[in-house]
């Protein structure tokens, strides 16, 4: 037994040594602007890498500055990101600080002045795409549309007013289908899987907007879309990839269920496009006024003749995935806050009934639902799906007005969640006040139920970005898909409020799930629904 125990100990020590060596060989934290792989080690570039590491030593550090021991801080940041961000924010409130992640150092911006300066950075100075596509799972943002084809987002935003009737119809059909309507069920409360319900409705709405009706009714495609929306909870597999060499990590991702699901969805989209082109002749150039009003049609209308069906399918899938994940998480968070705070339902119901009776369901009437808008904004303030915002990679040295210089290759982000919970910015920031922002509007612009009075209320609305509200990012690279997301989220919440009472059985909101920097609603929570 002693011999076996000795062998076991030796194996354990060997594995630990191997893991430590693996970190040394693959980490980018030692050198911000190059991948520190085995080949660089062999070519004696480690000295250069460590020299570049010194470029960050002037930036305050949360935790240890020791290269090897900083992996303990990286583990803390992965598992306890909100708490670590809050600690760094309180310690370095007016400046910047850095934290260790698995593969690099991340610089966090905390102060208003620094955020205002950084939002003006040009695309020559910072790159958002590089940050979004980086290999570090702890920096992965859910549901921001920057990586989606900008032409698709532009078309989506331009056509929002025309899409509202389809969105409303799909929400009505999906909710009526998901929630039983029998006379027996309508007499009492029904316990439903909240995440599944929201994902089911969201995917049908998004698919309707993208493809029109046919693919929306395909149950196999809908189910895979729902599963894909829940892939964001794959904490273990996602973070495992950060511990592996780049080539092995890429292979692991390629063989993952999420990636296989993506390939199947893309194949189904290609098949749908091919069949649709044969039967209805999707336009390949602009000028066809008779074409359907959906994203797929715009994609072909705006595409060049050299754009392949596969490329269009990939762009469409990127949009679908991003929209499904972001909207599902945002609505679920809002429903959880509503079920835990049902006192806000009656005033929102009154507002919605008043506006819809006069204006109907359209883009303008949604803009006038200030209480609904405020409730969603407060939900995102307290339960934003990402604890950081404005994540970017420095392309050329960036210097703040106080002289703090950020070297080329550094990853940088704003500490969004701590700012949203800052008592110097928001009164009683830890208390959920669904009408926090509508009261600000009412105080400054008068009765928030007056249609037509909302144009002046933009500073307090959900889609507005400021240095104090960073849910959508801020500045040049604010999330371009926020206008579409806001329409869907507000319409679904307003419809639920009009037709259902919702609550938790124990009246308590379930704790959120932390996955890296992402702050997600409990995927297993149940909500009680009752038809009105």
Coordinates of C-alpha atoms in Angstrom, one line a residue:
X1 CA 0.0 0.0 0.0
X2 CA 2.9 2.4 0.8
X3 CA 4.4 1.7 -2.6
X4 CA 1.1 2.3 -4.3
X5 CA 0.6 5.5 -2.3
X6 CA 4.1 6.7 -3.2
X7 CA 3.3 6.0 -6.9
X8 CA 0.0 7.9 -6.6
X9 CA 1.8 10.9 -5.0
X10 CA 4.4 10.9 -7.7
X11 CA 1.8 10.8 -10.4
X12 CA -0.1 13.6 -8.7
X13 CA 3.1 15.8 -8.4
X14 CA 3.9 15.0 -12.0
X15 CA 0.5 16.1 -13.2
X16 CA 0.7 19.3 -11.2
X17 CA 4.1 20.0 -12.7
X18 CA 2.8 19.3 -16.2
X19 CA -0.2 21.7 -15.7
X20 CA 2.1 24.4 -14.4
X21 CA 4.4 24.0 -17.4
X22 CA 1.4 24.0 -19.7
X23 CA 0.3 27.4 -18.2
X24 CA 3.7 28.8 -18.7
X25 CA 3.9 27.7 -22.3
X26 CA 0.4 28.8 -23.4
X27 CA -0.3 31.9 -21.3
X28 CA -0.7 35.3 -23.0
X29 CA -0.6 37.1 -19.6
X30 CA 3.2 37.3 -19.7
X31 CA 3.1 39.1 -23.1
X32 CA -0.1 40.9 -24.0
X33 CA 0.4 41.1 -27.8
X34 CA 1.5 37.6 -28.8
X35 CA 0.5 34.0 -28.1
X36 CA 3.0 32.4 -25.7
X37 CA 3.2 28.9 -27.2
X38 CA 5.8 26.2 -27.1
X39 CA 7.4 27.5 -30.4
X40 CA 8.1 30.9 -28.8
X41 CA 9.7 29.2 -25.8
X42 CA 11.9 27.1 -28.1
X43 CA 13.0 30.3 -30.0
X44 CA 14.0 32.0 -26.7
X45 CA 11.3 34.6 -27.0
X46 CA 10.3 34.1 -23.3
X47 CA 12.7 37.0 -22.4
X48 CA 10.9 39.3 -24.7
X49 CA 7.5 38.1 -23.4
X50 CA 8.5 38.8 -19.8
X51 CA 9.8 42.2 -20.8
X52 CA 6.4 43.0 -22.2
X53 CA 4.9 41.7 -19.0
X54 CA 6.8 44.5 -17.2
X55 CA 4.9 47.0 -19.3
X56 CA 1.8 46.3 -17.2
X57 CA 3.5 46.6 -13.8
X58 CA 2.5 50.3 -13.5
X59 CA -1.2 49.3 -13.5
X60 CA -2.6 48.5 -10.0
X61 CA -3.2 44.8 -9.5
X62 CA -6.1 43.1 -7.7
X63 CA -4.3 40.2 -6.1
X64 CA -0.8 39.0 -6.4
X65 CA 1.7 40.4 -9.0
X66 CA 3.6 37.1 -9.1
X67 CA 3.3 35.4 -12.4
X68 CA 2.8 31.8 -11.1
X69 CA 0.7 32.7 -8.1
X70 CA -1.6 34.8 -10.2
X71 CA -3.3 31.7 -11.4
X72 CA -4.9 31.4 -8.0
X73 CA -6.4 34.9 -8.7
X74 CA -7.4 33.7 -12.2
X75 CA -9.4 30.9 -10.5
X76 CA -11.0 33.3 -8.1
X77 CA -11.9 35.6 -11.0
X78 CA -13.5 32.7 -12.9
X79 CA -15.5 31.5 -9.9
X80 CA -16.2 34.7 -8.1
X81 CA -16.1 37.4 -10.8
X82 CA -18.8 39.8 -9.4
X83 CA -17.2 39.8 -5.9
X84 CA -13.7 40.3 -7.4
X85 CA -14.9 43.1 -9.6
X86 CA -16.6 44.8 -6.7
X87 CA -13.5 44.6 -4.5
X88 CA -11.3 46.0 -7.3
X89 CA -13.8 48.8 -8.0
X90 CA -14.0 49.9 -4.4
X91 CA -10.2 49.8 -4.1
X92 CA -9.4 51.6 -7.4
X93 CA -12.6 53.6 -7.9
X94 CA -11.2 56.5 -9.9
X95 CA -8.6 54.8 -12.0
X96 CA -8.0 51.4 -13.7
X97 CA -6.7 48.1 -12.3
X98 CA -5.9 44.7 -13.7
X99 CA -7.0 41.2 -12.8
X100 CA -5.5 37.9 -13.8
X101 CA -7.5 35.6 -16.1
X102 CA -6.5 32.2 -17.3
X103 CA -4.7 33.4 -20.4
X104 CA -3.9 37.1 -19.9
X105 CA -4.3 40.1 -17.7
X106 CA -7.5 42.1 -18.1
X107 CA -7.5 45.8 -17.3
X108 CA -10.7 47.2 -15.8
X109 CA -11.9 50.8 -16.2
X110 CA -13.7 52.2 -13.1
X111 CA -14.0 56.0 -13.2
X112 CA -16.5 58.1 -15.2
X113 CA -13.7 60.2 -16.7
X114 CA -11.8 57.2 -17.9
X115 CA -14.9 55.6 -19.4
X116 CA -15.8 58.8 -21.2
X117 CA -12.3 59.0 -22.6
X118 CA -12.2 55.4 -23.7
X119 CA -15.6 55.4 -25.4
X120 CA -14.2 57.9 -27.9
X121 CA -11.3 55.6 -28.9
X122 CA -11.1 55.1 -32.6
X123 CA -11.1 51.8 -34.4
X124 CA -7.4 52.3 -35.1
X125 CA -6.8 52.3 -31.4
X126 CA -9.0 49.5 -30.2
X127 CA -10.6 46.4 -31.7
X128 CA -13.8 45.0 -30.3
X129 CA -13.8 42.0 -32.7
X130 CA -10.5 40.7 -31.5
X131 CA -11.7 40.9 -27.9
X132 CA -14.9 39.1 -28.7
X133 CA -13.1 36.3 -30.5
X134 CA -10.4 35.8 -27.9
X135 CA -9.6 32.4 -26.5
X136 CA -10.3 33.3 -22.8
X137 CA -13.8 32.0 -21.8
X138 CA -13.8 34.3 -18.8
X139 CA -14.0 37.2 -21.1
X140 CA -16.8 35.8 -23.3
X141 CA -19.8 38.1 -23.6
X142 CA -23.3 36.7 -24.2
X143 CA -25.7 38.4 -26.6
X144 CA -23.9 41.4 -27.9
X145 CA -24.4 41.9 -31.7
X146 CA -21.1 43.5 -32.6
X147 CA -19.8 40.3 -34.2
X148 CA -22.9 39.9 -36.3
X149 CA -23.0 41.1 -39.9
X150 CA -23.7 44.9 -39.6
X151 CA -25.8 44.9 -42.7
X152 CA -28.2 42.5 -41.1
X153 CA -28.5 44.5 -37.9
X154 CA -28.9 47.7 -39.9
X155 CA -31.8 46.2 -41.9
X156 CA -33.3 44.8 -38.7
X157 CA -33.3 48.3 -37.0
X158 CA -34.6 50.1 -40.1
X159 CA -37.6 47.7 -40.4
X160 CA -38.5 47.4 -36.7
X161 CA -41.8 49.3 -37.2
X162 CA -42.9 46.9 -39.9
X163 CA -41.9 43.8 -37.8
X164 CA -43.8 44.7 -34.7
X165 CA -47.1 43.0 -35.9
X166 CA -45.3 39.8 -36.7
X167 CA -43.5 39.9 -33.3
X168 CA -46.8 40.4 -31.5
X169 CA -48.5 37.6 -33.4
X170 CA -45.7 35.2 -32.7
X171 CA -45.6 36.1 -29.0
X172 CA -49.3 35.5 -28.7
X173 CA -49.2 32.2 -30.5
X174 CA -46.2 30.9 -28.6
X175 CA -47.5 31.8 -25.2
X176 CA -51.0 30.5 -25.8
X177 CA -49.4 27.2 -27.0
X178 CA -47.0 27.0 -24.1
X179 CA -49.4 27.8 -21.3
X180 CA -52.5 25.5 -21.1
X181 CA -55.8 27.2 -21.8
X182 CA -58.3 24.6 -20.5
X183 CA -61.0 25.8 -18.2
X184 CA -59.6 23.8 -15.4
X185 CA -56.1 25.2 -15.8
X186 CA -57.4 28.7 -16.1
X187 CA -58.9 28.6 -12.7
X188 CA -55.6 28.3 -10.8
X189 CA -51.9 28.6 -10.8
X190 CA -49.7 26.6 -13.2
X191 CA -46.0 25.9 -12.4
X192 CA -43.9 26.2 -15.5
X193 CA -40.2 25.9 -16.3
X194 CA -39.5 29.6 -16.8
X195 CA -36.3 29.3 -18.8
X196 CA -37.8 26.8 -21.2
X197 CA -40.9 28.9 -21.7
X198 CA -39.0 32.0 -22.4
X199 CA -36.5 30.3 -24.7
X200 CA -39.4 28.6 -26.6
X201 CA -41.2 31.9 -27.2
X202 CA -38.0 33.8 -28.0
X203 CA -36.7 31.3 -30.6
X204 CA -40.0 31.4 -32.4
X205 CA -40.1 35.2 -32.4
X206 CA -36.5 35.4 -33.7
X207 CA -37.0 32.7 -36.3
X208 CA -40.2 34.4 -37.5
X209 CA -38.3 37.7 -37.9
X210 CA -35.4 36.0 -39.7
X211 CA -37.1 33.4 -41.8
X212 CA -40.8 34.2 -41.9
X213 CA -43.4 31.6 -40.9
X214 CA -42.2 28.3 -42.4
X215 CA -39.0 27.5 -40.5
X216 CA -40.6 29.0 -37.3
X217 CA -43.0 26.0 -37.3
X218 CA -40.2 23.4 -37.7
X219 CA -40.2 21.8 -34.3
X220 CA -36.7 20.2 -34.8
X221 CA -35.1 23.5 -35.7
X222 CA -37.0 25.3 -32.8
X223 CA -35.8 22.7 -30.3
X224 CA -32.2 22.9 -31.4
X225 CA -32.4 26.7 -31.2
X226 CA -33.7 26.4 -27.6
X227 CA -30.9 24.0 -26.7
X228 CA -28.4 26.4 -28.3
X229 CA -29.7 29.3 -26.2
X230 CA -28.9 27.2 -23.1
X231 CA -25.4 26.4 -24.2
X232 CA -24.2 29.5 -22.4
X233 CA -24.5 27.5 -19.2
X234 CA -21.7 25.1 -20.3
X235 CA -19.3 26.4 -17.7
X236 CA -17.1 23.3 -17.3
X237 CA -16.5 22.6 -20.9
X238 CA -16.0 26.2 -21.8
X239 CA -13.5 26.9 -19.1
X240 CA -11.7 23.5 -19.7
X241 CA -10.7 24.8 -23.1
X242 CA -8.9 27.7 -21.6
X243 CA -6.6 25.2 -19.8
X244 CA -5.6 23.4 -23.0
X245 CA -3.1 24.3 -25.7
X246 CA -4.7 26.3 -28.5
X247 CA -4.7 23.4 -31.0
X248 CA -6.2 20.9 -28.6
X249 CA -8.7 23.5 -27.4
X250 CA -9.8 24.2 -30.9
X251 CA -10.3 20.4 -31.5
X252 CA -12.3 20.1 -28.2
X253 CA -14.6 23.0 -29.3
X254 CA -15.0 21.4 -32.7
X255 CA -16.2 18.1 -31.1
X256 CA -18.4 19.7 -28.6
X257 CA -22.2 19.3 -28.6
X258 CA -22.7 23.0 -29.0
X259 CA -20.5 23.1 -32.2
X260 CA -22.2 20.0 -33.6
X261 CA -25.5 21.6 -33.0
X262 CA -24.4 24.8 -34.8
X263 CA -23.3 22.7 -37.8
X264 CA -26.7 21.0 -37.9
X265 CA -28.5 24.3 -37.6
X266 CA -26.4 25.8 -40.4
X267 CA -27.1 22.8 -42.6
X268 CA -30.9 23.2 -42.0
X269 CA -30.7 26.9 -42.9
X270 CA -28.8 26.1 -46.1
X271 CA -31.5 23.6 -47.0
X272 CA -34.3 26.0 -46.2
X273 CA -32.6 28.8 -48.3
X274 CA -32.2 26.4 -51.3
X275 CA -35.8 25.3 -51.1
X276 CA -37.1 28.8 -50.7
X277 CA -35.1 30.1 -53.7
X278 CA -36.5 27.3 -55.8
X279 CA -40.1 27.9 -54.8
X280 CA -40.4 31.6 -54.3
X281 CA -37.2 33.0 -56.0
X282 CA -35.6 35.0 -53.2
X283 CA -34.3 38.3 -54.7
X284 CA -30.6 38.6 -55.3
X285 CA -30.6 42.3 -55.8
X286 CA -32.4 45.4 -54.4
X287 CA -35.5 46.7 -56.0
X288 CA -38.0 43.9 -55.5
X289 CA -40.8 45.6 -53.7
X290 CA -42.9 42.4 -53.4
X291 CA -40.4 40.4 -51.4
X292 CA -41.3 39.3 -47.9
X293 CA -40.2 41.4 -45.0
X294 CA -37.8 39.2 -43.1
X295 CA -34.0 39.1 -42.5
X296 CA -33.3 36.3 -44.9
X297 CA -34.8 38.3 -47.8
X298 CA -32.8 41.4 -46.9
X299 CA -29.7 39.3 -46.7
X300 CA -30.1 38.2 -50.3
X301 CA -31.3 41.6 -51.5
X302 CA -28.1 43.2 -50.1
X303 CA -25.7 40.4 -50.9
X304 CA -23.4 40.5 -53.9
X305 CA -23.5 37.8 -56.6
X306 CA -20.3 36.4 -55.1
X307 CA -21.9 35.7 -51.7
X308 CA -22.5 32.0 -51.3
X309 CA -25.6 30.4 -49.6
X310 CA -23.2 29.0 -47.0
X311 CA -21.9 32.5 -46.1
X312 CA -25.4 33.9 -45.8
X313 CA -26.4 30.9 -43.7
X314 CA -23.4 31.6 -41.4
X315 CA -24.4 35.2 -41.0
X316 CA -28.0 34.4 -40.3
X317 CA -27.0 31.8 -37.7
X318 CA -24.7 34.3 -36.0
X319 CA -27.6 36.7 -35.7
X320 CA -30.1 34.0 -34.6
X321 CA -27.7 32.6 -31.9
X322 CA -26.9 36.1 -30.5
X323 CA -30.5 37.3 -30.5
X324 CA -31.8 34.0 -28.9
X325 CA -29.3 34.0 -26.1
X326 CA -29.4 37.7 -25.3
X327 CA -33.2 38.1 -25.4
X328 CA -33.8 34.8 -23.6
X329 CA -31.5 35.7 -20.7
X330 CA -32.8 39.3 -20.5
X331 CA -36.5 38.3 -20.5
X332 CA -35.9 35.5 -17.9
X333 CA -34.2 38.0 -15.6
X334 CA -37.1 40.4 -15.9
X335 CA -39.7 37.7 -15.3
X336 CA -37.8 36.6 -12.2
X337 CA -37.8 40.2 -10.9
X338 CA -41.6 40.5 -11.7
X339 CA -42.4 37.2 -10.0
X340 CA -40.5 38.3 -6.9
X341 CA -42.0 41.8 -7.0
X342 CA -45.6 41.4 -8.2
X343 CA -46.5 44.8 -6.8
X344 CA -45.1 46.4 -10.0
X345 CA -47.5 44.5 -12.2
X346 CA -50.7 46.6 -11.7
X347 CA -49.2 50.0 -12.6
X348 CA -47.6 48.5 -15.7
X349 CA -50.8 46.8 -16.6
X350 CA -52.7 50.1 -16.3
X351 CA -50.1 51.9 -18.4
X352 CA -50.1 49.2 -21.1
X353 CA -53.9 49.0 -21.3
X354 CA -54.2 52.8 -21.5
X355 CA -51.7 53.1 -24.3
X356 CA -52.7 50.0 -26.3
X357 CA -56.4 51.1 -26.2
X358 CA -55.4 54.3 -27.9
X359 CA -52.5 53.4 -30.1
X360 CA -52.6 49.7 -30.6
X361 CA -49.5 47.5 -30.7
X362 CA -46.8 49.3 -32.6
X363 CA -43.3 50.6 -32.3
X364 CA -44.5 54.0 -31.1
X365 CA -46.8 52.6 -28.4
X366 CA -43.9 50.5 -27.1
X367 CA -41.8 53.6 -26.9
X368 CA -44.5 55.2 -24.7
X369 CA -44.6 52.4 -22.2
X370 CA -42.3 54.1 -19.8
X371 CA -43.1 52.0 -16.8
X372 CA -42.5 48.7 -18.7
X373 CA -39.3 50.2 -20.2
X374 CA -38.2 51.3 -16.7
X375 CA -38.9 47.8 -15.2
X376 CA -36.7 46.1 -17.9
X377 CA -34.0 48.7 -17.5
X378 CA -33.9 48.2 -13.7
X379 CA -33.8 44.5 -14.3
X380 CA -30.8 44.8 -16.5
X381 CA -29.1 47.2 -14.1
X382 CA -29.3 44.7 -11.3
X383 CA -29.0 41.5 -13.4
X384 CA -27.0 42.4 -16.5
X385 CA -26.0 39.3 -18.3
X386 CA -22.3 40.5 -18.3
X387 CA -20.4 41.9 -15.3
X388 CA -18.1 43.8 -17.7
X389 CA -18.7 45.9 -20.8
X390 CA -16.9 47.6 -23.7
X391 CA -14.4 44.7 -23.9
X392 CA -11.7 45.6 -26.4
X393 CA -8.2 44.9 -27.4
X394 CA -5.7 47.7 -27.6
X395 CA -4.2 48.0 -31.1
X396 CA -1.9 50.9 -30.4
X397 CA -0.8 52.4 -27.0
X398 CA -3.8 54.2 -25.4
X399 CA -3.1 57.0 -22.8
X400 CA -5.7 58.4 -20.4
X401 CA -5.7 62.0 -19.4
X402 CA -4.1 61.2 -16.1
X403 CA -1.1 59.7 -17.9
X404 CA -2.0 56.1 -17.4
X405 CA -0.9 54.3 -20.6
X406 CA -2.3 50.9 -21.7
X407 CA 0.2 49.0 -23.9
X408 CA -0.6 47.5 -27.3
X409 CA -2.2 44.1 -27.1
X410 CA -3.8 44.6 -23.7
X411 CA -7.4 43.5 -23.2
X412 CA -9.5 46.1 -21.4
X413 CA -13.1 46.5 -20.3
X414 CA -15.4 48.6 -18.1
X415 CA -16.4 47.3 -14.7
X416 CA -20.1 47.5 -15.5
X417 CA -21.7 45.6 -12.6
X418 CA -19.9 47.6 -9.8
X419 CA -21.0 50.9 -11.5
X420 CA -24.6 49.7 -11.6
X421 CA -24.4 49.0 -7.9
X422 CA -22.6 52.2 -6.9
X423 CA -24.5 54.2 -4.3
X424 CA -22.9 57.4 -5.5
X425 CA -24.6 56.9 -8.9
X426 CA -27.9 55.1 -7.9
X427 CA -29.9 55.6 -4.7
X428 CA -30.3 52.4 -2.8
X429 CA -28.6 50.4 -5.6
X430 CA -29.1 47.0 -4.0
X431 CA -32.9 47.5 -3.9
X432 CA -35.0 46.6 -6.9
X433 CA -37.1 49.6 -7.9
X434 CA -38.9 48.8 -11.1
X435 CA -40.0 52.4 -11.7
X436 CA -36.6 53.9 -10.9
X437 CA -36.2 55.3 -14.4
X438 CA -39.8 56.2 -15.2
X439 CA -39.9 58.3 -12.0
X440 CA -36.8 60.2 -13.3
X441 CA -38.6 60.7 -16.6
X442 CA -41.8 61.9 -14.8
X443 CA -39.9 64.2 -12.5
X444 CA -38.2 65.9 -15.5
X445 CA -40.8 65.6 -18.3
X446 CA -44.2 65.3 -16.6
X447 CA -46.8 62.6 -16.8
X448 CA -45.1 59.5 -18.3
X449 CA -48.5 58.1 -19.5
X450 CA -48.9 60.9 -22.0
X451 CA -48.3 59.5 -25.6
X452 CA -46.1 61.8 -27.6
X453 CA -44.2 63.0 -24.5
X454 CA -41.6 60.3 -24.8
X455 CA -39.2 61.9 -27.3
X456 CA -37.7 64.0 -24.5
X457 CA -37.4 60.9 -22.3
X458 CA -34.7 59.2 -24.1
X459 CA -32.0 59.8 -21.5
X460 CA -33.8 57.4 -19.2
X461 CA -34.9 54.8 -21.6
X462 CA -33.7 51.2 -22.0
X463 CA -31.8 51.7 -25.2
X464 CA -29.9 54.8 -24.1
X465 CA -26.2 54.2 -23.2
X466 CA -24.3 56.3 -20.6
X467 CA -21.2 55.9 -18.5
X468 CA -23.5 54.9 -15.6
X469 CA -25.6 52.4 -17.6
X470 CA -23.3 50.1 -19.5
X471 CA -25.6 47.1 -20.3
X472 CA -25.3 47.8 -24.1
X473 CA -21.7 49.1 -24.0
X474 CA -21.1 52.8 -24.6
X475 CA -19.8 55.0 -27.3
X476 CA -18.8 54.1 -30.8
X477 CA -19.3 50.3 -30.3
X478 CA -22.5 50.3 -28.3
X479 CA -24.5 47.1 -29.1
X480 CA -26.3 47.8 -32.4
X481 CA -28.9 45.1 -31.9
X482 CA -30.3 46.7 -28.7
X483 CA -33.2 48.4 -30.5
X484 CA -34.5 45.0 -31.8
X485 CA -33.9 43.3 -28.4
X486 CA -35.7 46.1 -26.5
X487 CA -38.8 45.8 -28.7
X488 CA -39.0 42.0 -28.2
X489 CA -38.3 42.1 -24.5
X490 CA -40.7 44.9 -23.8
X491 CA -43.5 43.5 -25.9
X492 CA -43.2 40.0 -24.3
X493 CA -43.2 41.5 -20.8
X494 CA -46.2 43.8 -21.5
X495 CA -48.1 40.9 -23.0
X496 CA -47.4 38.7 -20.0
X497 CA -48.5 41.5 -17.6
X498 CA -51.8 42.0 -19.5
X499 CA -52.8 38.3 -19.6
X500 CA -51.1 36.6 -16.6
X501 CA -50.3 36.9 -13.0
X502 CA -46.9 35.6 -12.1
X503 CA -45.2 34.7 -8.8
X504 CA -42.7 32.4 -7.2
X505 CA -44.1 29.9 -4.8
X506 CA -42.0 31.1 -1.9
X507 CA -41.9 34.7 -3.2
X508 CA -38.1 34.7 -3.4
X509 CA -36.1 35.3 -6.6
X510 CA -33.6 32.4 -7.2
X511 CA -29.9 33.2 -7.1
X512 CA -28.3 33.9 -10.4
X513 CA -25.6 31.6 -12.0
X514 CA -22.1 33.1 -12.5
X515 CA -20.3 31.8 -15.6
X516 CA -17.0 33.7 -16.0
X517 CA -18.0 37.4 -16.4
X518 CA -21.6 36.4 -17.3
X519 CA -24.4 36.7 -14.8
X520 CA -27.2 34.3 -15.8
X521 CA -30.7 33.5 -14.5
X522 CA -31.2 30.2 -12.7
X523 CA -32.0 27.7 -15.6
X524 CA -34.0 25.4 -13.3
X525 CA -36.3 27.9 -11.6
X526 CA -40.1 27.4 -11.8
X527 CA -42.6 30.3 -12.0
X528 CA -46.3 30.1 -11.2
X529 CA -48.6 31.5 -14.0
X530 CA -52.3 32.3 -13.8
X531 CA -54.4 33.5 -16.6
X532 CA -56.2 36.8 -16.0

